[in-house]
Amino acid sequence: MANVIVVGAQFGDEGKAKVTDLLSRNADVVVRYQGGSNAGHTVVVNGDTYKFHLIPSGILYPGTLCILGPGMVIDPKAFITELAALKKRGLDDSQLKVSATAHVTMPYHLAIDAAEEEARGDKKIGTTKRGIGPTYADKCDRTGIRIEDLLDPEAFRAKLEWLVPKKNIILERLYNLPPQDVETIYREYIEYGKQMAGYVADTSAIIFNSVQERKNILFEGAQGTLLDLDHGSYPFVTSSSPSAGGACVGAGVGPTIIDRVIGVSKAYQTRVGEGPFPTEQFGEVGEKLRQTGTPWAEVGVTTGRPRRCGWLDLVLGRYAVRINGLDCLAVTKLDVLDEFDEIKVCVRYKDRRTGQVYENLPSMAGAFWRMEPVYESFPGWRQPTSDCRSYSDLPAPAQRYLNFISEQLDVPVAIVSVGPKRDQTVVVEDPIHGPKRVLTVHHHK
Ligand code: IMP
């Protein structure tokens, strides 16, 4: 029995879905604990590509209990559409559960997300416009609608009658947008409630029972550490807690049940949306990374936006190890680097203004923007790695690159992904039952 959290160690899009899919083979329960349809998880099975936004990718394994946890925000229309498409492809939804207390993304959240982005002008965040921020804002404001409200027509109508006029003041007066209508929303969302009712459950209790029964539980993170509301590159973050701590709050479990935390990092770095990205490459290197990100170029799964690309940033890697307490790392998309003569990796930052050098991300306002990467350079291996299935199959320079990452971050690299397919994977050591990480004593500097 092992309960495992899989988190993104970068800015999201690390290839978590492939790693989650690999680990789901031995999981009895897969839980999404935060975020909503802003996520885009791609899994390739037997040549078929599946793209998930809300539903845990564990649904690919019949019999695996798949949970949308209370920390999520759910757009019911997106949920129903995604589920219908998966069912059409023959996937079994009998083990799918949705938390009664997850929050609902309403039409006014979608409208406000888009309007706020527009109004921010050159200070925009670059959100996915899926209503994520406004839905979580209402949750914190204690004016949110929860999934259970969609199952209670009277209470739902009363909430809408109170909330919609308030939202209309924002829409009309602040953003010059048309008002929304209580009756129209009521009818549409009560219908969604009816369609979702069969899936709605007290998911925290279900997970607790699974723990008691010694089942294997996998907590599937969306987005990444640097997009975490508390620990990311604020304000260029999402509005939830993708980092490992968020799994307990978002799923409704105690930290004592967690056995292991696995971080997922690409062999390089990408970011979608605005915000600091010290190792970003604008010229030929950035374009080559973007175009090579196989089999689809580096383009956002949810929004279709081209991803910003750059060299691997180990300062941020160290930060992700600290924030998540990572036990081991899965390094993905190593094959994307196959054709590079030289591979750079950022090992330190230098403050452009003061010249001070940092091994760890300094905690001070605006610092992120002033950081200039200090690189170490590695020779490329200039040969395909997609057919490698063991560590010794990997070219020596690729092994050196991976060893360097592991040494610098002080965590073992347990999995290396060399392509999108399930079998294009090198398992270096057991990611779940490997030795518990012993923290090296060194001062944070
Ligand atoms: P939001 O989550 O739509 O509010 O967007 C906030 C920021 O997080 C933007 O920079 C998005 O591009 C980014 N973001 C949200 N979800 C993902 C994801 O799944 N992958 C990568 N970036 C994401």
PDB file of N, CA, C and O and ligand atoms in Angstrom, residues 11-13 38-40 113 125-130 132-133 223 227 237-238 272-274 305, ligand 1:
ATOM      1  N   PHE A  11       6.333  25.107 -14.168  1.00  0.00           N
ATOM      2  CA  PHE A  11       5.206  26.023 -14.394  1.00  0.00           C
ATOM      3  C   PHE A  11       3.985  25.302 -14.969  1.00  0.00           C
ATOM      4  O   PHE A  11       3.190  25.892 -15.688  1.00  0.00           O
ATOM      5  N   GLY A  12       3.816  24.029 -14.676  1.00  0.00           N
ATOM      6  CA  GLY A  12       2.741  23.254 -15.299  1.00  0.00           C
ATOM      7  C   GLY A  12       3.220  22.647 -16.609  1.00  0.00           C
ATOM      8  O   GLY A  12       4.332  22.934 -17.066  1.00  0.00           O
ATOM      9  N   ASP A  13       2.410  21.770 -17.180  1.00  0.00           N
ATOM     10  CA  ASP A  13       2.720  21.113 -18.464  1.00  0.00           C
ATOM     11  C   ASP A  13       4.002  20.289 -18.421  1.00  0.00           C
ATOM     12  O   ASP A  13       4.715  20.187 -19.420  1.00  0.00           O
ATOM     13  N   ASN A  38      -8.896  24.428 -16.394  1.00  0.00           N
ATOM     14  CA  ASN A  38      -7.678  25.093 -16.888  1.00  0.00           C
ATOM     15  C   ASN A  38      -6.601  24.060 -17.222  1.00  0.00           C
ATOM     16  O   ASN A  38      -5.707  24.303 -18.012  1.00  0.00           O
ATOM     17  N   ALA A  39      -6.682  22.879 -16.590  1.00  0.00           N
ATOM     18  CA  ALA A  39      -5.676  21.837 -16.797  1.00  0.00           C
ATOM     19  C   ALA A  39      -5.867  21.162 -18.145  1.00  0.00           C
ATOM     20  O   ALA A  39      -6.981  21.092 -18.663  1.00  0.00           O
ATOM     21  N   GLY A  40      -4.773  20.672 -18.701  1.00  0.00           N
ATOM     22  CA  GLY A  40      -4.855  19.901 -19.937  1.00  0.00           C
ATOM     23  C   GLY A  40      -3.865  18.760 -19.838  1.00  0.00           C
ATOM     24  O   GLY A  40      -2.661  18.980 -19.873  1.00  0.00           O
ATOM     25  N   ASP A 113     -13.684  36.507 -15.644  1.00  0.00           N
ATOM     26  CA  ASP A 113     -12.291  36.123 -15.922  1.00  0.00           C
ATOM     27  C   ASP A 113     -11.813  36.796 -17.218  1.00  0.00           C
ATOM     28  O   ASP A 113     -10.755  37.446 -17.257  1.00  0.00           O
ATOM     29  N   ILE A 125      -2.470  38.404 -16.726  1.00  0.00           N
ATOM     30  CA  ILE A 125      -1.851  37.184 -16.187  1.00  0.00           C
ATOM     31  C   ILE A 125      -1.697  36.141 -17.293  1.00  0.00           C
ATOM     32  O   ILE A 125      -0.814  35.298 -17.247  1.00  0.00           O
ATOM     33  N   GLY A 126      -2.556  36.258 -18.282  1.00  0.00           N
ATOM     34  CA  GLY A 126      -2.561  35.228 -19.330  1.00  0.00           C
ATOM     35  C   GLY A 126      -3.310  34.004 -18.858  1.00  0.00           C
ATOM     36  O   GLY A 126      -2.853  32.868 -19.036  1.00  0.00           O
ATOM     37  N   THR A 127      -4.471  34.206 -18.217  1.00  0.00           N
ATOM     38  CA  THR A 127      -5.224  33.052 -17.700  1.00  0.00           C
ATOM     39  C   THR A 127      -5.781  32.225 -18.849  1.00  0.00           C
ATOM     40  O   THR A 127      -5.804  32.681 -20.002  1.00  0.00           O
ATOM     41  N   THR A 128      -6.275  31.063 -18.507  1.00  0.00           N
ATOM     42  CA  THR A 128      -6.866  30.187 -19.527  1.00  0.00           C
ATOM     43  C   THR A 128      -8.306  30.602 -19.837  1.00  0.00           C
ATOM     44  O   THR A 128      -8.961  29.960 -20.658  1.00  0.00           O
ATOM     45  N   LYS A 129      -8.790  31.596 -19.116  1.00  0.00           N
ATOM     46  CA  LYS A 129     -10.170  32.115 -19.279  1.00  0.00           C
ATOM     47  C   LYS A 129     -11.210  31.023 -19.018  1.00  0.00           C
ATOM     48  O   LYS A 129     -12.265  30.992 -19.664  1.00  0.00           O
ATOM     49  N   ARG A 130     -10.915  30.128 -18.102  1.00  0.00           N
ATOM     50  CA  ARG A 130     -11.875  29.093 -17.726  1.00  0.00           C
ATOM     51  C   ARG A 130     -12.609  29.469 -16.428  1.00  0.00           C
ATOM     52  O   ARG A 130     -13.214  28.621 -15.784  1.00  0.00           O
ATOM     53  N   ILE A 132     -11.377  30.290 -13.530  1.00  0.00           N
ATOM     54  CA  ILE A 132     -10.761  29.687 -12.345  1.00  0.00           C
ATOM     55  C   ILE A 132     -10.615  30.710 -11.197  1.00  0.00           C
ATOM     56  O   ILE A 132     -11.077  30.474 -10.073  1.00  0.00           O
ATOM     57  N   GLY A 133      -9.971  31.837 -11.485  1.00  0.00           N
ATOM     58  CA  GLY A 133      -9.738  32.842 -10.438  1.00  0.00           C
ATOM     59  C   GLY A 133     -11.041  33.324  -9.802  1.00  0.00           C
ATOM     60  O   GLY A 133     -11.194  33.284  -8.568  1.00  0.00           O
ATOM     61  N   GLN A 223      -1.452  21.794 -12.984  1.00  0.00           N
ATOM     62  CA  GLN A 223      -0.565  22.968 -12.975  1.00  0.00           C
ATOM     63  C   GLN A 223       0.776  22.598 -12.300  1.00  0.00           C
ATOM     64  O   GLN A 223       1.118  21.442 -12.293  1.00  0.00           O
ATOM     65  N   LEU A 227       3.163  27.815 -10.188  1.00  0.00           N
ATOM     66  CA  LEU A 227       1.849  28.435 -10.416  1.00  0.00           C
ATOM     67  C   LEU A 227       1.013  28.381  -9.147  1.00  0.00           C
ATOM     68  O   LEU A 227      -0.165  28.744  -9.152  1.00  0.00           O
ATOM     69  N   VAL A 237       0.094  33.414 -11.257  1.00  0.00           N
ATOM     70  CA  VAL A 237      -0.137  32.067 -10.729  1.00  0.00           C
ATOM     71  C   VAL A 237      -1.583  31.691 -11.012  1.00  0.00           C
ATOM     72  O   VAL A 237      -2.376  32.520 -11.440  1.00  0.00           O
ATOM     73  N   THR A 238      -1.910  30.456 -10.699  1.00  0.00           N
ATOM     74  CA  THR A 238      -3.312  30.080 -10.729  1.00  0.00           C
ATOM     75  C   THR A 238      -3.870  30.291  -9.320  1.00  0.00           C
ATOM     76  O   THR A 238      -3.116  30.645  -8.407  1.00  0.00           O
ATOM     77  N   VAL A 272       3.304  28.731 -19.985  1.00  0.00           N
ATOM     78  CA  VAL A 272       2.222  29.324 -20.793  1.00  0.00           C
ATOM     79  C   VAL A 272       1.676  30.492 -19.993  1.00  0.00           C
ATOM     80  O   VAL A 272       1.546  30.406 -18.785  1.00  0.00           O
ATOM     81  N   GLY A 273       1.354  31.560 -20.653  1.00  0.00           N
ATOM     82  CA  GLY A 273       0.843  32.727 -19.932  1.00  0.00           C
ATOM     83  C   GLY A 273       1.984  33.651 -19.559  1.00  0.00           C
ATOM     84  O   GLY A 273       3.156  33.400 -19.876  1.00  0.00           O
ATOM     85  N   GLU A 274       1.626  34.730 -18.860  1.00  0.00           N
ATOM     86  CA  GLU A 274       2.618  35.761 -18.550  1.00  0.00           C
ATOM     87  C   GLU A 274       3.407  35.387 -17.294  1.00  0.00           C
ATOM     88  O   GLU A 274       3.132  34.394 -16.650  1.00  0.00           O
ATOM     89  N   ARG A 305      -2.336  27.919 -26.936  1.00  0.00           N
ATOM     90  CA  ARG A 305      -1.312  28.980 -27.024  1.00  0.00           C
ATOM     91  C   ARG A 305       0.076  28.350 -27.124  1.00  0.00           C
ATOM     92  O   ARG A 305       0.358  27.360 -26.443  1.00  0.00           O
TER      93      ARG A 305
HETATM   94  P1  IMP B   1      -5.805  30.340 -14.691  1.00  0.00           P
HETATM   95  O1  IMP B   1      -5.479  29.105 -13.930  1.00  0.00           O
HETATM   96  O2  IMP B   1      -6.656  30.084 -15.898  1.00  0.00           O
HETATM   97  O3  IMP B   1      -6.347  31.421 -13.818  1.00  0.00           O
HETATM   98  O4  IMP B   1      -4.411  30.935 -15.281  1.00  0.00           O
HETATM   99  C1  IMP B   1      -3.407  31.452 -14.435  1.00  0.00           C
HETATM  100  C2  IMP B   1      -2.022  31.123 -14.966  1.00  0.00           C
HETATM  101  O5  IMP B   1      -1.783  29.722 -14.855  1.00  0.00           O
HETATM  102  C3  IMP B   1      -1.807  31.459 -16.433  1.00  0.00           C
HETATM  103  O6  IMP B   1      -0.447  31.826 -16.609  1.00  0.00           O
HETATM  104  C4  IMP B   1      -2.060  30.137 -17.132  1.00  0.00           C
HETATM  105  O7  IMP B   1      -1.416  30.058 -18.382  1.00  0.00           O
HETATM  106  C5  IMP B   1      -1.463  29.184 -16.135  1.00  0.00           C
HETATM  107  N1  IMP B   1      -2.060  27.841 -16.191  1.00  0.00           N
HETATM  108  C6  IMP B   1      -3.256  27.446 -15.716  1.00  0.00           C
HETATM  109  N2  IMP B   1      -3.445  26.145 -15.926  1.00  0.00           N
HETATM  110  C7  IMP B   1      -2.339  25.682 -16.525  1.00  0.00           C
HETATM  111  C8  IMP B   1      -1.924  24.382 -16.965  1.00  0.00           C
HETATM  112  O8  IMP B   1      -2.614  23.373 -16.820  1.00  0.00           O
HETATM  113  N3  IMP B   1      -0.693  24.327 -17.535  1.00  0.00           N
HETATM  114  C9  IMP B   1       0.114  25.411 -17.666  1.00  0.00           C
HETATM  115  N4  IMP B   1      -0.231  26.633 -17.279  1.00  0.00           N
HETATM  116  C10 IMP B   1      -1.451  26.769 -16.703  1.00  0.00           C
END
